[in-house]
Coordinates of C-alpha atoms in Angstrom, one line a residue:
M1 CA -15.1 -15.9 6.0
E2 CA -11.7 -17.5 6.8
K3 CA -11.7 -18.9 3.2
L4 CA -11.1 -15.3 2.0
I5 CA -7.6 -15.3 3.6
K6 CA -5.8 -17.0 0.7
P7 CA -7.6 -15.0 -2.0
A8 CA -6.8 -11.8 -0.1
R9 CA -3.1 -12.8 0.0
I10 CA -3.1 -13.5 -3.7
A11 CA -4.9 -10.2 -4.5
Y12 CA -2.3 -8.3 -2.4
C13 CA 0.5 -10.0 -4.3
I14 CA -1.0 -9.5 -7.7
G15 CA -1.6 -5.8 -6.8
L16 CA 2.0 -5.3 -5.6
A17 CA 3.5 -7.2 -8.5
G18 CA 1.4 -5.2 -10.9
M19 CA 2.7 -2.0 -9.4
V20 CA 6.4 -2.8 -9.8
I21 CA 6.4 -4.5 -13.2
P22 CA 5.9 -1.3 -15.2
Q23 CA 9.2 -0.1 -13.8
L24 CA 11.0 -2.6 -16.0
F25 CA 9.5 -1.0 -19.2
Y26 CA 10.2 2.6 -18.2
K27 CA 13.6 1.8 -16.6
Q28 CA 12.9 4.0 -13.7
F29 CA 11.5 3.5 -10.2
G30 CA 7.8 4.1 -9.9
S31 CA 7.0 7.2 -7.9
N32 CA 5.3 4.9 -5.3
F33 CA 8.6 3.1 -4.4
F34 CA 11.7 5.3 -4.7
P35 CA 12.0 9.0 -5.6
A36 CA 14.2 10.4 -8.3
W37 CA 17.3 11.1 -6.2
P38 CA 19.7 13.2 -8.4
G39 CA 22.9 11.3 -9.1
F40 CA 21.7 8.1 -7.5
P41 CA 24.3 5.4 -8.7
L42 CA 23.4 2.3 -10.7
T43 CA 19.7 3.2 -10.8
V44 CA 18.8 0.6 -13.4
F45 CA 20.6 -2.1 -11.6
W46 CA 18.9 -1.4 -8.3
L47 CA 15.6 -1.0 -10.2
Y48 CA 15.8 -4.5 -11.6
F49 CA 17.1 -5.9 -8.3
F50 CA 14.3 -4.4 -6.3
T51 CA 11.6 -5.5 -8.8
A52 CA 13.0 -9.0 -8.9
I53 CA 12.9 -9.3 -5.1
I54 CA 9.3 -8.0 -5.0
I55 CA 8.1 -10.4 -7.7
A56 CA 9.9 -13.4 -6.1
A57 CA 8.4 -12.5 -2.7
C58 CA 4.9 -12.3 -4.2
A59 CA 5.3 -15.7 -5.9
A60 CA 6.6 -17.3 -2.6
I61 CA 3.6 -15.9 -0.7
I62 CA 1.1 -17.0 -3.3
F63 CA 2.5 -20.6 -3.3
E64 CA 3.1 -20.5 0.5
K65 CA 6.8 -21.1 0.3
N66 CA 8.0 -19.8 3.7
G67 CA 5.2 -17.4 3.4
R68 CA 5.5 -15.9 6.9
V69 CA 9.2 -15.2 6.7
V70 CA 9.1 -13.9 3.2
S71 CA 6.2 -11.6 4.1
L72 CA 8.2 -10.2 7.0
I73 CA 11.3 -9.6 4.9
L74 CA 9.1 -7.9 2.2
G75 CA 7.5 -5.7 4.8
G76 CA 10.9 -4.8 6.2
L77 CA 12.3 -4.0 2.7
L78 CA 9.4 -1.7 1.8
L79 CA 9.5 0.0 5.1
A80 CA 13.3 0.5 5.0
V81 CA 13.1 2.0 1.4
Y82 CA 10.4 4.4 2.6
L83 CA 12.3 5.5 5.8
F84 CA 15.7 5.8 4.2
G85 CA 14.8 6.7 0.6
Y86 CA 11.5 8.6 0.5
I87 CA 11.5 10.5 3.7
P88 CA 15.0 12.0 3.3
Y89 CA 14.2 12.9 -0.3
E90 CA 11.1 14.8 0.7
L91 CA 12.9 16.6 3.6
I92 CA 16.1 17.4 1.7
I93 CA 15.3 17.5 -2.1
E94 CA 11.6 18.1 -2.7
P95 CA 10.9 21.9 -2.7
H96 CA 7.2 21.5 -2.1
N97 CA 7.4 19.1 0.9
N98 CA 5.2 21.4 3.0
Y99 CA 2.3 20.2 0.9
L100 CA 0.7 16.9 1.8
G101 CA 0.1 16.2 -1.9
S102 CA 3.9 16.1 -2.4
W103 CA 4.0 13.1 -0.1
G104 CA 1.1 11.3 -1.7
D105 CA 2.7 8.9 -4.1
G106 CA 5.2 7.7 -1.5
L107 CA 2.5 7.1 1.1
K108 CA 1.6 4.0 -0.7
E109 CA 4.8 2.3 0.3
P110 CA 4.3 2.2 4.1
A111 CA 0.7 1.0 3.4
L112 CA 2.1 -1.8 1.3
A113 CA 4.7 -2.5 4.0
G114 CA 1.9 -2.7 6.6
G115 CA 0.1 -5.0 4.3
A116 CA 3.1 -7.3 4.1
F117 CA 3.1 -7.6 7.9
V118 CA -0.6 -8.3 7.9
V119 CA 0.0 -11.1 5.3
A120 CA 2.8 -12.5 7.6
D121 CA 0.2 -12.5 10.4
S122 CA -2.1 -14.7 8.3
F123 CA 0.5 -17.5 8.3
P124 CA 1.1 -19.8 11.3
K125 CA 3.8 -18.6 13.6
E126 CA 6.9 -20.8 13.5
V127 CA 9.6 -19.4 15.8
T128 CA 12.3 -21.8 16.6
R129 CA 15.7 -21.6 18.3
Q130 CA 17.2 -21.3 14.8
T131 CA 15.1 -18.2 14.0
S132 CA 17.5 -15.3 13.3
A133 CA 17.4 -12.2 15.5
F134 CA 16.5 -10.1 12.4
I135 CA 13.3 -12.2 11.8
K136 CA 12.5 -12.0 15.5
F137 CA 12.7 -8.2 15.2
L138 CA 10.5 -8.2 12.2
E139 CA 8.0 -10.4 14.1
K140 CA 7.7 -7.5 16.6
L141 CA 6.5 -5.2 13.8
I142 CA 3.5 -7.4 13.0
P143 CA 1.1 -5.5 15.3
F144 CA 2.1 -2.3 13.6
G145 CA 1.1 -3.6 10.2
P146 CA -2.5 -2.3 10.4
V147 CA -1.2 1.0 11.8
F148 CA 1.2 1.6 8.9
F149 CA -1.7 0.9 6.5
C150 CA -4.1 3.1 8.4
I151 CA -1.8 6.1 8.5
T152 CA -1.8 6.2 4.7
M153 CA -5.6 5.8 4.6
I154 CA -6.1 8.7 7.1
L155 CA -3.7 10.9 5.2
Y156 CA -5.3 10.0 1.9
G157 CA -8.6 11.0 3.4
V158 CA -7.2 14.4 4.4
C159 CA -5.9 14.7 0.8
H160 CA -9.5 14.3 -0.4
L161 CA -10.5 17.3 1.7
L162 CA -7.5 19.4 0.7
Y163 CA -7.5 18.6 -3.0
T164 CA -11.2 18.1 -3.6
K165 CA -11.3 20.0 -6.9
F166 CA -8.6 17.7 -8.3
I167 CA -10.0 14.4 -7.0
S168 CA -13.7 14.9 -7.5
P169 CA -13.4 14.7 -11.4
L170 CA -12.4 11.1 -10.9
V171 CA -16.0 10.3 -9.9
P172 CA -17.7 8.9 -13.0
A173 CA -20.2 11.2 -14.6
W174 CA -22.9 8.5 -14.6
F175 CA -22.6 8.0 -10.8
P176 CA -25.6 9.4 -9.0
G177 CA -25.2 12.5 -6.8
S178 CA -22.6 15.2 -6.7
P179 CA -18.9 14.3 -7.2
I180 CA -18.0 16.8 -4.5
F181 CA -20.3 14.9 -2.1
W182 CA -18.8 11.6 -2.9
T183 CA -15.3 13.0 -2.6
Y184 CA -16.1 14.3 0.9
F185 CA -17.8 11.0 1.7
A186 CA -14.7 9.1 0.7
A187 CA -12.6 11.4 2.9
V188 CA -14.7 10.8 5.9
T189 CA -14.8 7.1 5.4
L190 CA -11.0 6.8 4.9
I191 CA -10.3 8.9 8.0
G192 CA -13.0 7.2 10.1
S193 CA -12.1 3.7 9.2
G194 CA -8.4 4.3 9.5
I195 CA -8.8 5.7 13.0
A196 CA -11.2 2.9 14.0
I197 CA -8.9 0.1 12.8
A198 CA -5.8 1.7 14.4
I199 CA -7.2 2.3 17.8
G200 CA -9.3 -0.8 18.0
I201 CA -12.9 0.4 17.6
K202 CA -15.0 -2.1 15.6
Q203 CA -11.8 -3.1 13.8
K204 CA -13.4 -6.0 11.8
L205 CA -16.4 -4.0 10.7
A206 CA -14.3 -1.0 9.8
A207 CA -11.8 -3.0 7.9
N208 CA -14.4 -4.9 6.0
L209 CA -16.3 -1.7 5.0
L210 CA -13.0 -0.1 3.9
G211 CA -12.0 -3.1 1.9
I212 CA -15.3 -3.2 0.1
M213 CA -15.3 0.5 -0.6
I214 CA -11.8 0.4 -2.1
F215 CA -12.8 -2.6 -4.2
I216 CA -15.9 -0.6 -5.5
W217 CA -13.5 2.2 -6.4
L218 CA -11.4 -0.3 -8.3
I219 CA -14.3 -1.5 -10.3
I220 CA -16.0 1.9 -11.1
I221 CA -13.0 4.2 -11.2
H222 CA -9.6 2.6 -11.5
I223 CA -10.2 -0.2 -14.0
P224 CA -12.1 2.1 -16.5
L225 CA -9.2 4.6 -16.3
A226 CA -6.6 1.9 -16.7
I227 CA -8.4 0.6 -19.8
K228 CA -8.9 4.0 -21.3
D229 CA -5.3 5.1 -20.8
P230 CA -3.0 2.3 -19.4
F231 CA 0.5 3.5 -20.4
S232 CA 0.8 7.3 -20.1
H233 CA 2.6 8.9 -17.3
E234 CA 4.6 5.8 -16.5
A235 CA 1.4 3.7 -16.5
N236 CA 0.0 5.7 -13.7
S237 CA -3.6 4.6 -14.2
L238 CA -2.6 1.0 -14.4
V239 CA -0.5 1.2 -11.3
S240 CA -3.3 3.0 -9.4
A241 CA -5.6 0.1 -10.3
F242 CA -3.2 -2.5 -9.0
S243 CA -2.6 -0.4 -5.8
A244 CA -6.4 -0.2 -5.2
L245 CA -6.5 -4.0 -5.5
A246 CA -3.7 -4.4 -3.0
F247 CA -5.2 -1.9 -0.6
S248 CA -8.6 -3.6 -0.7
A249 CA -7.0 -7.0 0.0
I250 CA -5.0 -5.5 2.9
A251 CA -8.2 -4.1 4.5
L252 CA -10.1 -7.4 4.1
L253 CA -7.2 -9.4 5.4
I254 CA -7.0 -7.1 8.5
A255 CA -10.6 -7.9 9.2
R256 CA -9.8 -11.6 9.4
V257 CA -6.4 -12.1 10.8
A258 CA -4.7 -9.0 12.1
Q259 CA -3.7 -9.2 15.8
R260 CA -5.8 -7.3 18.3
K261 CA -2.8 -5.6 19.8
Y262 CA -3.2 -2.3 17.9
I263 CA -1.0 0.7 18.7
A264 CA -3.1 3.5 20.1
W265 CA -2.2 7.1 19.2

């Protein structure tokens, strides 16, 4: 099973890179990464700068060039953008911030940040006297990686319960059973597996099942939608497919390498 570590890293990087590349064509930040702050200066410059960093980090991780340090910096970047970009926007600008759905797109970013810390944990630890204080600080966030990921999974599960009538139509018509049932089933599994991983109950089993479930969604829901309509709404279907790939990879990677020092609620 340890042989899946490298493929999971690669899948995470392909998923993340696939999420940011469409930004270059639409010349605006994807809704998963940075909100549309009114009057934000030099948006296009920061867009290209951010995208270039993400792609370079993904390439370094895939080819194992300072993979642990690069993953830590990647996780720190994504987390910082969410904390100082998305959360203030929701609290100050977004008029519907009292609805969980308003936060939905941005919730992918802390999950991806958590994934980066999980990826870092999959590389050997090499702390020396020359290691900077910043990297040492980021090292301390590694145990929180699965928790950041699980918070998003839990909240997405809640979204399935709150917005069932909008999510259930995504279940393919050919799939056996009621779409409402499968939407509730997905909600329960997202919430249950997220809690189990975060508090340390059957972490490996829960993470494996979560990763497999998301991968199944990728195959039967996201890829067909991406093929059918890849470019409308800023390539939303295509980005969703890549995010499902990244999330599946994170969950499977957690099952194999994440530290056992989880943060309990």
